[in-house]
Coordinates of C-alpha atoms (C1' of nucleotides) in Angstrom, one line a residue:
Chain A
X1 CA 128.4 132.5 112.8
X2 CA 130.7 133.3 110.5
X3 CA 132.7 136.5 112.2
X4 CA 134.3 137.8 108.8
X5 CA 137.3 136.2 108.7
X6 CA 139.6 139.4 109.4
X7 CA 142.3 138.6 106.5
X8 CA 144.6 140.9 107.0
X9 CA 145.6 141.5 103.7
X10 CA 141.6 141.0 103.0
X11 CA 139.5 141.5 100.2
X12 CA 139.4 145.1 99.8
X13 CA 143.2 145.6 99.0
X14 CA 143.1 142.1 96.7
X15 CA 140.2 144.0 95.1
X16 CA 141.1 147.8 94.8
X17 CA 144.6 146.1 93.3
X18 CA 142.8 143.9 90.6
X19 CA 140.3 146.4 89.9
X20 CA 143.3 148.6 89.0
X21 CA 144.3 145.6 86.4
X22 CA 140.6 145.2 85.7
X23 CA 140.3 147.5 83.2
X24 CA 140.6 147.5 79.4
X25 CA 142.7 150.3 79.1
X26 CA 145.0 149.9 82.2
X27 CA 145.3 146.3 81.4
X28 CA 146.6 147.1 78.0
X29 CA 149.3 150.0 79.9
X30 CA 150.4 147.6 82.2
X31 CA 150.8 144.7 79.3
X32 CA 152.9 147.6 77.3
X33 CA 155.1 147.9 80.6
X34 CA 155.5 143.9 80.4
X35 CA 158.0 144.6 77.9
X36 CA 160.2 145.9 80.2
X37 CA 161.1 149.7 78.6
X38 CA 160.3 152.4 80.2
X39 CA 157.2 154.8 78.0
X40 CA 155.9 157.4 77.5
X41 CA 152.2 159.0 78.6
X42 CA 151.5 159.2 74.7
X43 CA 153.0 155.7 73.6
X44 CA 151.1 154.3 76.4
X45 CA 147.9 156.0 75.4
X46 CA 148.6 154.1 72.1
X47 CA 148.5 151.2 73.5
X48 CA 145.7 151.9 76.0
X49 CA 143.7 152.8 72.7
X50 CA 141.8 156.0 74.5
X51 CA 142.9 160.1 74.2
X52 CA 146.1 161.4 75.7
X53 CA 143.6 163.0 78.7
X54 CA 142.1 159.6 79.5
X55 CA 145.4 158.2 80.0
X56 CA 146.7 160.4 82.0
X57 CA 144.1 159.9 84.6
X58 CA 144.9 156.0 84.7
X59 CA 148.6 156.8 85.0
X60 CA 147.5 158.7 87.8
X61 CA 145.9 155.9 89.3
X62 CA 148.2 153.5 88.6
X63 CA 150.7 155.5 90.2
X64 CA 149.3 156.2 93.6
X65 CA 148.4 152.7 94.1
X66 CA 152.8 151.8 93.4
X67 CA 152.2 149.5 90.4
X68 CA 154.2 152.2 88.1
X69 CA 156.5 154.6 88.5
X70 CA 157.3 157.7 87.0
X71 CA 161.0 159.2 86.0
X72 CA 160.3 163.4 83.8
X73 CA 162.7 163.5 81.1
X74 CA 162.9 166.7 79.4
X75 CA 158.9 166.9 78.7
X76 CA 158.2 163.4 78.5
X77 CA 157.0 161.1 81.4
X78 CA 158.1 157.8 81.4
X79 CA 156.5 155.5 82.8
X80 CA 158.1 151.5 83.5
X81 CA 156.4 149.1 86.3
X82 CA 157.1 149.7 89.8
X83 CA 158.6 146.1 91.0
X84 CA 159.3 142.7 89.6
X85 CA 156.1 141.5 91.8
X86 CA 153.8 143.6 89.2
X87 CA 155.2 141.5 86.7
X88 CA 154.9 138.5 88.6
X89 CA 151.1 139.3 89.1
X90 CA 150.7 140.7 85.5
X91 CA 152.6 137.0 84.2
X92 CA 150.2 134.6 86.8
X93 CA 147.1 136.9 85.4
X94 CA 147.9 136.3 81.6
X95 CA 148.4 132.8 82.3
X96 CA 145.0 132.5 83.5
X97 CA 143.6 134.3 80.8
X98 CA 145.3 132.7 78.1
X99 CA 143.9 129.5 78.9
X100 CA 140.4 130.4 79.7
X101 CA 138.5 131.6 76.1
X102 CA 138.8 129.0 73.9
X103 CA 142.2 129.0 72.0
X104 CA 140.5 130.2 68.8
X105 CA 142.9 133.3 68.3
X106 CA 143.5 133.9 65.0
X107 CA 147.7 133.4 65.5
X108 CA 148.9 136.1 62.6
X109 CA 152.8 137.6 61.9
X110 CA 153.2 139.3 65.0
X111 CA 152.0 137.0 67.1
X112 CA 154.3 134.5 65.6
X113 CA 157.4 136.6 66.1
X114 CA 156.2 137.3 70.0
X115 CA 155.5 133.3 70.1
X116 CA 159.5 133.2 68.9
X117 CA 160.9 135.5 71.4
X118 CA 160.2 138.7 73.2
X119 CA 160.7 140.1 76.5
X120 CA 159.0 139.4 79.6
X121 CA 159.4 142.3 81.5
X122 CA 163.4 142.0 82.4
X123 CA 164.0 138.5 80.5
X124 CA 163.5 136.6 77.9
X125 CA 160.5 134.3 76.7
X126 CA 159.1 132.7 74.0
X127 CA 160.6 129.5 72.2
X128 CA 164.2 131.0 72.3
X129 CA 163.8 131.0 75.7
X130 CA 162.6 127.7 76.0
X131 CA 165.5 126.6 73.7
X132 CA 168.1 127.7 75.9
X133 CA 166.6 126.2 79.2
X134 CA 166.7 122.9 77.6
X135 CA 170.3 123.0 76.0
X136 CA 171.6 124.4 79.7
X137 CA 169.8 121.6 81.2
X138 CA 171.1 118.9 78.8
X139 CA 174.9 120.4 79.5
X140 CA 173.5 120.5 83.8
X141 CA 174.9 124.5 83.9
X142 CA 171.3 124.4 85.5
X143 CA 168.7 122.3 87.4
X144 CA 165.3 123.4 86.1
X145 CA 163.0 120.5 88.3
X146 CA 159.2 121.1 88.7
X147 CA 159.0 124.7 88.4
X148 CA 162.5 125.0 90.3
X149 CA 165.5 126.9 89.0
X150 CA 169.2 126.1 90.3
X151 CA 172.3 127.5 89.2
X152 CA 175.6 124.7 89.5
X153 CA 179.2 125.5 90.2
X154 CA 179.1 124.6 86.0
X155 CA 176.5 126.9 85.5
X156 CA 178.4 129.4 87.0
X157 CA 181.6 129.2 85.3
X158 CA 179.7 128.9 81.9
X159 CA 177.8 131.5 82.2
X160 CA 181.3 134.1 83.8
X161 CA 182.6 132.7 80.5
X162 CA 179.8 134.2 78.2
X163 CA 180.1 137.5 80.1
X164 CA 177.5 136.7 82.8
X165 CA 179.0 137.4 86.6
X166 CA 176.1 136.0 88.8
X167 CA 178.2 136.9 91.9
X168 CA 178.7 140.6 90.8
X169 CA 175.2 141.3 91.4
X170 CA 173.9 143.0 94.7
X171 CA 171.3 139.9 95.5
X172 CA 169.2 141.6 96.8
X173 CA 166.8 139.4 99.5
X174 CA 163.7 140.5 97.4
X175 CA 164.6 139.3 93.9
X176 CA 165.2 135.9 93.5
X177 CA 168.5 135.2 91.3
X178 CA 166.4 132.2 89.8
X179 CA 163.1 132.0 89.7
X180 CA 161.2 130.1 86.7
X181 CA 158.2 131.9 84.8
X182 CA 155.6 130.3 82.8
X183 CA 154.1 132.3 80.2
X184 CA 151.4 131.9 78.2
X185 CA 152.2 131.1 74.8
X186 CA 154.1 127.5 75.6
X187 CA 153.3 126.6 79.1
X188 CA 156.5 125.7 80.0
X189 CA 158.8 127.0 82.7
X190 CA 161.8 129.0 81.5
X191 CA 164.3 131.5 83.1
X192 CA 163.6 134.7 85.1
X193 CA 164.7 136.4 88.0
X194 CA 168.1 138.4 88.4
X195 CA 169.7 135.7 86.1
X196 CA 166.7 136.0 83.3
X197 CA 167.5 139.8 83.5
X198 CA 171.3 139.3 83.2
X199 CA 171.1 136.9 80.4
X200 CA 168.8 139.0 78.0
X201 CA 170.7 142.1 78.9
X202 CA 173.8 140.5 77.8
X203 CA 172.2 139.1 74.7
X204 CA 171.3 142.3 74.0
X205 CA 174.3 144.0 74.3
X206 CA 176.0 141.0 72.0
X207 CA 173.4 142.3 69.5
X208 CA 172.4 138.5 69.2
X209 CA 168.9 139.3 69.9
X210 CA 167.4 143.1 68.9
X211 CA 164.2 145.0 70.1
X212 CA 161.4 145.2 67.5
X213 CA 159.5 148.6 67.6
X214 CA 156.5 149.2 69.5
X215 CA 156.3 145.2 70.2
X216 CA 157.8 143.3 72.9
X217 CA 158.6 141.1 70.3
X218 CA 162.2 140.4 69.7
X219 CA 164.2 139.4 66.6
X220 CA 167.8 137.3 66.0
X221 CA 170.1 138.9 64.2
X222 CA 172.5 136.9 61.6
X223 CA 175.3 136.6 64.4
X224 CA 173.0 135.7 67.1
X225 CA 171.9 132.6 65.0
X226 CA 175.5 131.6 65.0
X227 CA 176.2 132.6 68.5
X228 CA 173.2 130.5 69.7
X229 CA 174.0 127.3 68.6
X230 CA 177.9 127.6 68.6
X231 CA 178.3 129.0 72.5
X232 CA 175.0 128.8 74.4
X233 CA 174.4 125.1 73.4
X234 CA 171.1 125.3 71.6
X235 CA 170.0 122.3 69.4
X236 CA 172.2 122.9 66.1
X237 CA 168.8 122.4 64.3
X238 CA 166.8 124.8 66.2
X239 CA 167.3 127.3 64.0
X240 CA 165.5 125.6 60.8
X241 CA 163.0 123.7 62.4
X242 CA 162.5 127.3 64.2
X243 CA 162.0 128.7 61.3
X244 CA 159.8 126.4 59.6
X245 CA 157.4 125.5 62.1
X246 CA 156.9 128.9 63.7
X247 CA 153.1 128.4 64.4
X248 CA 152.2 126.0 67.4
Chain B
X1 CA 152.6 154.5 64.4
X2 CA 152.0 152.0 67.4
X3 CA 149.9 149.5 65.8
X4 CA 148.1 148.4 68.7
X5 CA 150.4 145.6 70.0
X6 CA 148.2 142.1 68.6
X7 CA 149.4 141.0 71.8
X8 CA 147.6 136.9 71.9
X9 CA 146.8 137.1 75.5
X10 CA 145.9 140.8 75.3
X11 CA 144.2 143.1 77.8
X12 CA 141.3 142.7 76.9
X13 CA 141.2 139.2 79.1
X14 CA 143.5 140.1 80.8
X15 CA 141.2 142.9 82.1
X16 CA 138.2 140.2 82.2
X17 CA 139.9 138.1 84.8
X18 CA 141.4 141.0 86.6
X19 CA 138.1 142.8 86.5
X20 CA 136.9 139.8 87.8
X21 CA 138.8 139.5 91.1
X22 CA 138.3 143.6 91.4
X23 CA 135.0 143.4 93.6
X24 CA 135.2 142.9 97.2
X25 CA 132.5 140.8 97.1
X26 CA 134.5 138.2 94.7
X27 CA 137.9 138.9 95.9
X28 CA 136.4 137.8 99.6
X29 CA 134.7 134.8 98.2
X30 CA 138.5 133.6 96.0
X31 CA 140.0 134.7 99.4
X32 CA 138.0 132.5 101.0
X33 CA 138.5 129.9 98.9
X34 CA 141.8 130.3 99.2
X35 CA 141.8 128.4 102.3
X36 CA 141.9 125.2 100.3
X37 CA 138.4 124.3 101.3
X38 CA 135.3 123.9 99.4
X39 CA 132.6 125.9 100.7
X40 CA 128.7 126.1 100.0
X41 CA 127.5 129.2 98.8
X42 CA 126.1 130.5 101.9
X43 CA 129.2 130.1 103.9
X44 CA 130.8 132.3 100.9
X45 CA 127.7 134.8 101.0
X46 CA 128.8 135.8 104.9
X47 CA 132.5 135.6 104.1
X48 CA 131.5 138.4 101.0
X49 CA 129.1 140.3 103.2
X50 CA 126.2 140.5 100.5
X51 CA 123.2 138.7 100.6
X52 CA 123.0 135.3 99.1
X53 CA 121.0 136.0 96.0
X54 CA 124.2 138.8 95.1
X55 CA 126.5 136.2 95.8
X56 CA 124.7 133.6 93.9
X57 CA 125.4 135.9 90.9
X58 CA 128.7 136.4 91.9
X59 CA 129.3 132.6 91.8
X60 CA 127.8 132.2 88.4
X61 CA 130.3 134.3 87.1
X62 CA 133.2 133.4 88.6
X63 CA 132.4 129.4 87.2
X64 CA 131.6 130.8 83.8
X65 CA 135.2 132.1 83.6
X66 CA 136.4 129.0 85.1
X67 CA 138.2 130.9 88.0
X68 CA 136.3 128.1 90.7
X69 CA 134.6 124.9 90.3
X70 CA 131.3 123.4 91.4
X71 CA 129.9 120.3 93.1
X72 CA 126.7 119.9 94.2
X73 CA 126.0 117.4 96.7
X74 CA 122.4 117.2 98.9
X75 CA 120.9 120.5 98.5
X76 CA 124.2 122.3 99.0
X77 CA 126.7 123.6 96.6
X78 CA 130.2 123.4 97.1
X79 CA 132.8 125.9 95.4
X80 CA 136.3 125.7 95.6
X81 CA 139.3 127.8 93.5
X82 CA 139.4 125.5 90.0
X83 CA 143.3 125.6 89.0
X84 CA 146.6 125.9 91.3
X85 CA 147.1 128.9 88.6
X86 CA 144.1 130.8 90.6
X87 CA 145.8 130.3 93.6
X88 CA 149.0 131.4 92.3
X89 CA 147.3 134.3 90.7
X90 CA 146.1 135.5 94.1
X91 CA 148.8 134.9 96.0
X92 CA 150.6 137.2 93.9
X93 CA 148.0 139.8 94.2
X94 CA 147.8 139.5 97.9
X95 CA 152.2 140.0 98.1
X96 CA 151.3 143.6 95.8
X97 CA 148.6 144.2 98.1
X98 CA 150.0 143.5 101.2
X99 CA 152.8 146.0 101.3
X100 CA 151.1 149.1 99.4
X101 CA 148.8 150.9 101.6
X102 CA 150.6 151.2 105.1
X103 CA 151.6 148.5 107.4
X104 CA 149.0 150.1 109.9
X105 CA 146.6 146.6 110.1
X106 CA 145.7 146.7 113.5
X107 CA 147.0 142.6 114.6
X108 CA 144.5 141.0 116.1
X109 CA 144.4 137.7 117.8
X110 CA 142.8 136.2 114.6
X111 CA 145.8 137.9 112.8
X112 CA 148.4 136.4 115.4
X113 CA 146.9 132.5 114.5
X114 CA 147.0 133.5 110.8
X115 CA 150.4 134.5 111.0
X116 CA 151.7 131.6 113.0
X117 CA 150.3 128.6 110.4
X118 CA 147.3 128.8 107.8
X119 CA 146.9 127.1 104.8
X120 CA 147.7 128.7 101.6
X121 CA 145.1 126.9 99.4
X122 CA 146.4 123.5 99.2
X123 CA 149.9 124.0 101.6
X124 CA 151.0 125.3 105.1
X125 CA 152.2 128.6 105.2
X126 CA 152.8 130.9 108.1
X127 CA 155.8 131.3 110.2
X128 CA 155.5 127.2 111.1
X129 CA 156.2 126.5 107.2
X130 CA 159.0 129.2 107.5
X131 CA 160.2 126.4 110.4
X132 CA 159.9 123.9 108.4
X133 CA 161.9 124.8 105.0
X134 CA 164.8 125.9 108.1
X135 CA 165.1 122.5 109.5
X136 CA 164.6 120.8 106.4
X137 CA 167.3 122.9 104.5
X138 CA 170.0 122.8 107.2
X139 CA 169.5 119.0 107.2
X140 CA 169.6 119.1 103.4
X141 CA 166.8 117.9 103.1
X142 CA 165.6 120.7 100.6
X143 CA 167.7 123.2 98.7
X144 CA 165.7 126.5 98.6
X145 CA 167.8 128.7 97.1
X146 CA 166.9 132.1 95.2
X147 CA 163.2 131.2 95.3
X148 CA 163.6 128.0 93.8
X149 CA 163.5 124.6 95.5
X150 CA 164.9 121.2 94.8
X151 CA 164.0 118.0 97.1
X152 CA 167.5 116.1 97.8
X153 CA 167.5 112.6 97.8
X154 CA 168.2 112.5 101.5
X155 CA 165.0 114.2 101.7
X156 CA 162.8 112.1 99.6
X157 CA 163.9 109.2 101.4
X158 CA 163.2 111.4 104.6
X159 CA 159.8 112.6 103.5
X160 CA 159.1 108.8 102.5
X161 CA 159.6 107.9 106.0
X162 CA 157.5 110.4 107.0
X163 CA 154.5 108.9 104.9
X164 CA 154.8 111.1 102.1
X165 CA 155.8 109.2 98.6
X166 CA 157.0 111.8 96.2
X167 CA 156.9 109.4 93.6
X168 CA 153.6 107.9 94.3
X169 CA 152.0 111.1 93.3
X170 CA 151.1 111.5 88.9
X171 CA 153.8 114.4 89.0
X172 CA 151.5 116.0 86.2
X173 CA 153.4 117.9 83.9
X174 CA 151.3 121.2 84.8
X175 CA 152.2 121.0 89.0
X176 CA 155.3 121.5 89.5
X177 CA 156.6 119.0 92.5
X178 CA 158.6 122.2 94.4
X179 CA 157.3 125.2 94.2
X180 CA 157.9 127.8 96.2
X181 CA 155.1 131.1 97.2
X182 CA 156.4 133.7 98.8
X183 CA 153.3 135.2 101.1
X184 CA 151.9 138.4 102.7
X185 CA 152.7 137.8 106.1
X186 CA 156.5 136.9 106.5
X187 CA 158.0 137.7 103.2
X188 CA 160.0 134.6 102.8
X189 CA 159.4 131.6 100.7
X190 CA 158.1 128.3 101.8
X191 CA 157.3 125.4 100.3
X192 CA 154.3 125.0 97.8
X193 CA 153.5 122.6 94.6
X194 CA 152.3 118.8 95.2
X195 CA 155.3 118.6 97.9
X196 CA 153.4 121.1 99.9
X197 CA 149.8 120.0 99.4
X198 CA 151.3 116.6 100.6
X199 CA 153.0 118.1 103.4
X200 CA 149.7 119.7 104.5
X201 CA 148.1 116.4 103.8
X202 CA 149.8 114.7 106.1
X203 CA 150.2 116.7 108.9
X204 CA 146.1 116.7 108.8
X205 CA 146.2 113.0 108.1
X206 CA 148.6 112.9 111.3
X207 CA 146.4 115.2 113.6
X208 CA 149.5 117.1 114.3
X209 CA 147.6 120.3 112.8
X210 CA 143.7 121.2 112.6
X211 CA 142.3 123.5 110.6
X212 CA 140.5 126.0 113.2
X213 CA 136.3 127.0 111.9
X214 CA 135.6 129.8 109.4
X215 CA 139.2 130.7 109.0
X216 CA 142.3 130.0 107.0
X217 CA 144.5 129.6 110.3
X218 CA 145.7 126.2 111.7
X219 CA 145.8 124.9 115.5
X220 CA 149.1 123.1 116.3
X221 CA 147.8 120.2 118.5
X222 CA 149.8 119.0 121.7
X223 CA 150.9 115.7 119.2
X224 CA 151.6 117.9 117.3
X225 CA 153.5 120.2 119.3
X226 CA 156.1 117.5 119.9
X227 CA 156.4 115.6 116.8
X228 CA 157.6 118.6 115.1
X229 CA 160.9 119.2 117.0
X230 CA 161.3 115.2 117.2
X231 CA 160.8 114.1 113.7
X232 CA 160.9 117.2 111.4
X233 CA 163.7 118.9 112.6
X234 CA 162.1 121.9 114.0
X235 CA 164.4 123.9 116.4
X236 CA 163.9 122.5 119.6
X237 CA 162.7 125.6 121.3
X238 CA 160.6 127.2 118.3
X239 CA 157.6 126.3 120.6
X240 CA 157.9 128.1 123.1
X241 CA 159.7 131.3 121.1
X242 CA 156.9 131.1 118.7
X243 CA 154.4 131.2 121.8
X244 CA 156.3 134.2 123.5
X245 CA 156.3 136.3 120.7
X246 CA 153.4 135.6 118.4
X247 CA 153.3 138.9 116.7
X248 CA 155.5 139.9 114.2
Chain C
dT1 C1' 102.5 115.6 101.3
dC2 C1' 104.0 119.5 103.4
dG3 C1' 107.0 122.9 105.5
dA4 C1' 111.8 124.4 106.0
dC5 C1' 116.0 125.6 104.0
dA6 C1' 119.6 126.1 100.2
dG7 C1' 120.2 128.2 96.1
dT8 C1' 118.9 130.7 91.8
dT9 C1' 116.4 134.0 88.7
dC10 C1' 114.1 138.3 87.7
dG11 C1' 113.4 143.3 87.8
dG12 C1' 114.6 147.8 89.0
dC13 C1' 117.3 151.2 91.5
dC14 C1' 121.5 153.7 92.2
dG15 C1' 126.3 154.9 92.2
dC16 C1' 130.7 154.6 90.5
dC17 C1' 133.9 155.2 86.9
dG18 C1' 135.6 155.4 82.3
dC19 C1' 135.3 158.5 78.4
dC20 C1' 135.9 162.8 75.9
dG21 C1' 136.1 168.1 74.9
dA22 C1' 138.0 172.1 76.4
dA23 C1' 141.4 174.4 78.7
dA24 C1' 145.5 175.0 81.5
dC25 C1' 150.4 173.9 82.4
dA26 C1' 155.1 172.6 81.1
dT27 C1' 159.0 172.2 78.2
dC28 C1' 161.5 172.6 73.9
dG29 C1' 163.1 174.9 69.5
dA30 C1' 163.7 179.2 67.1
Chain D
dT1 C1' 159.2 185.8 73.2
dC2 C1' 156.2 182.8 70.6
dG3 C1' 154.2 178.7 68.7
dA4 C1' 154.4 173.6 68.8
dT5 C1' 154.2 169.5 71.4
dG6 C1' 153.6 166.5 75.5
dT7 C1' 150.9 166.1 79.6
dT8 C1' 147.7 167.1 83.1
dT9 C1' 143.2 169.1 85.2
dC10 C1' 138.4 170.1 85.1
dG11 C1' 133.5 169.3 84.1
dG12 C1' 129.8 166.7 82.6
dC13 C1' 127.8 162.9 80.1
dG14 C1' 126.6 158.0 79.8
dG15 C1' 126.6 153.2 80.8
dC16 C1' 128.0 149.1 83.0
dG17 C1' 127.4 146.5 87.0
dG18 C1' 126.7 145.6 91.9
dC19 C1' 123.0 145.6 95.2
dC20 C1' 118.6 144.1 97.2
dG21 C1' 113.4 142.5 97.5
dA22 C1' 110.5 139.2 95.8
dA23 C1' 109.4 135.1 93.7
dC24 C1' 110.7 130.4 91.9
dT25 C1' 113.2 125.7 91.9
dG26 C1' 115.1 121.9 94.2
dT27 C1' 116.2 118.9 98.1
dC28 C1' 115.7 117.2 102.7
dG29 C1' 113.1 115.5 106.9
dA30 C1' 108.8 113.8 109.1

DNA sequence: TCGACAGTTCGGCCGCCGCCGAAACATCGA
DNA sequence: TCGATGTTTCGGCGGCGGCCGAACTGTCGA
């Protein structure tokens, strides 16, 4: 007879953790989150599409069970995801569901810019982000092999030279300096981990790349189109064909 | 005003899938199934704990959303997970999981074989696939850094030796060669992708492991036992420290 | 051809949980 | 101190969905 199976980490957790995910409205927080900013209890009940009161109970919720946290500011609550492994989860669960339904979306403006680039919890995604992993490849500053991600020695001088110091950061054991994410939109591998996060943070602060509002969407600003193809080694065409094929 | 985020792969399915996986009943059957094995519906009905007609509907609707497969064959029907991206998907609900709600599991014996060497859908995991990536990264063999991996060519010739042809395999553009899943019980990557699945392969193939009944865990045979420290590089004594101190 | 067994379908019960209105609590600006 | 705004708590309604008993379909063995 079949004893059970005992499973430590058994069904129940799995279940009480996907059930959190499993709803409309929490799914739609927690894909919010994705973007990596920290919100608000109202913004997110935005997004959620229910009342303020309704919200507040899933924060709740989400909370207790560690996939959010919580920092008061003044009289707002925001709220951000807990650990880089929600994302993870969040990332593997989109994949799956992007695939499943048909593809019969009707692709409009937003979703084009998000198909372009946008955030993926602490990095980047989207085409850009593509566009990057395969210039760095072609110049062998890293080793991107089936779903892999290295770093070289050239890699690591490159990327000190663009204001990125790999070696500054703590490493922590937990978060993987790194690690490769396929998203749903093009189904390739790109950057993430602690060097994902460094790059769009610098990119940011270069004001090559800006956040759009209310959209994890982002845009690239007139010296980021420059900067792109003159120092980070994207395709010098990128940009046009970009721009003129944004659909997939 | 927040306009509702278009959001492609929104949470609406995101919520489907995750919804999906949030029974007990259905997260035991995927856990199940997460094994590697294909297993008839009544074997998944005791592993869910409902009766067969629940599970039945269970089954229906996990094929619908194309989270397992089907074969029939006789009068039996075999499930098993449909895509690597299930797997992945629970795997990285079972690391959130593992580590929210106390580390109180009572270990058990069962527990103690899981945590030595199980498979993880189609690979090895436990602390004998922890041995493993060791010896076969201090022989440089493998690189596994910062949650990536990279197979050297010291190592493919190695693992060709060994009767596993890298190159033999399709290498589809959607299974990555190397990946690398970081799991529940040890916290520390090991080796996943086709390179895994052929490692499991052919340690099966070899008799040097056995999968034990009606559980994920692996035997290590007395063939086994010894091959492993002479021709995989495991540290010599890892026997006999592994059997002194199976728990964690 | 018949009985045994694997699996599915149908119908109805029951409980959980997501939702909102109302009200309380907390913080900010004046 | 008072009103405005952001957030949470409470209470009750309503529906989705998981569960099982019973009956049906399909396959195997003799």
């Amino acid at each position: 007879m079949l004893a059970g199976m005992s499973n430590v980490a058994s069904g129940n957790s799995i279940a009480s953790v996907a059930a959190l995910i499993g709803d409309v409205a929490r799914a739609n927080i927690l894909s919010a989150l994705m973007g990596g900013l920290a919100l608000t209890a109202g913004e997110l009940a935005q997004f959620a599409g229910v009342t303020a009161q309704t919200t507040s109970g899933h924060l709740a919720r989400l909370t207790d069970a560690g996939l959010i946290a919580m920092a008061r500011q003044g009289r707002h609550r925001y709220y951000r995801l807990a650990t880089p492994e929600i994302a993870q989860a969040m990332q593997a669960l989109m994949a799956i569901a992007a695939d499943g339904p048909k593809r019969h979306h009707p692709i409009g403006p937003r979703d084009k810019a998000l198909r372009l680039a946008r955030t993926c919890y602490d990095h980047l995604a989207g085409r850009l982000a593509l566009a990057l992993v395969d210039g760095w490849s072609a110049q062998g500053y890293v080793i991107l092999a089936d779903g892999a991600g290295l770093v070289t020695d050239e890699g690591r001088q490159f990327l000190g030279d663009f204001g990125i110091d790999l070696d500054a950061a703590p490493r922590s054991r937990h978060r993987p300096l790194c690690r490769t994410c396929l998203d749903w939109s093009e189904r390739r591998p790109h950057l993430a981990g602690q060097l994902g996060a460094a790059v769009l943070g610098r990119l940011l602060e270069l004001g090559w790349i800006a956040r759009l509002p209310d959209t994890r969407a982002l845009r690239i600003t007139r010296t980021g189109e420059q900067g792109f193809v003159a120092q980070l080694h994207l395709a010098a065409d990128w940009m046009e064909r970009s721009a003129a094929a944004p659909g997939s």
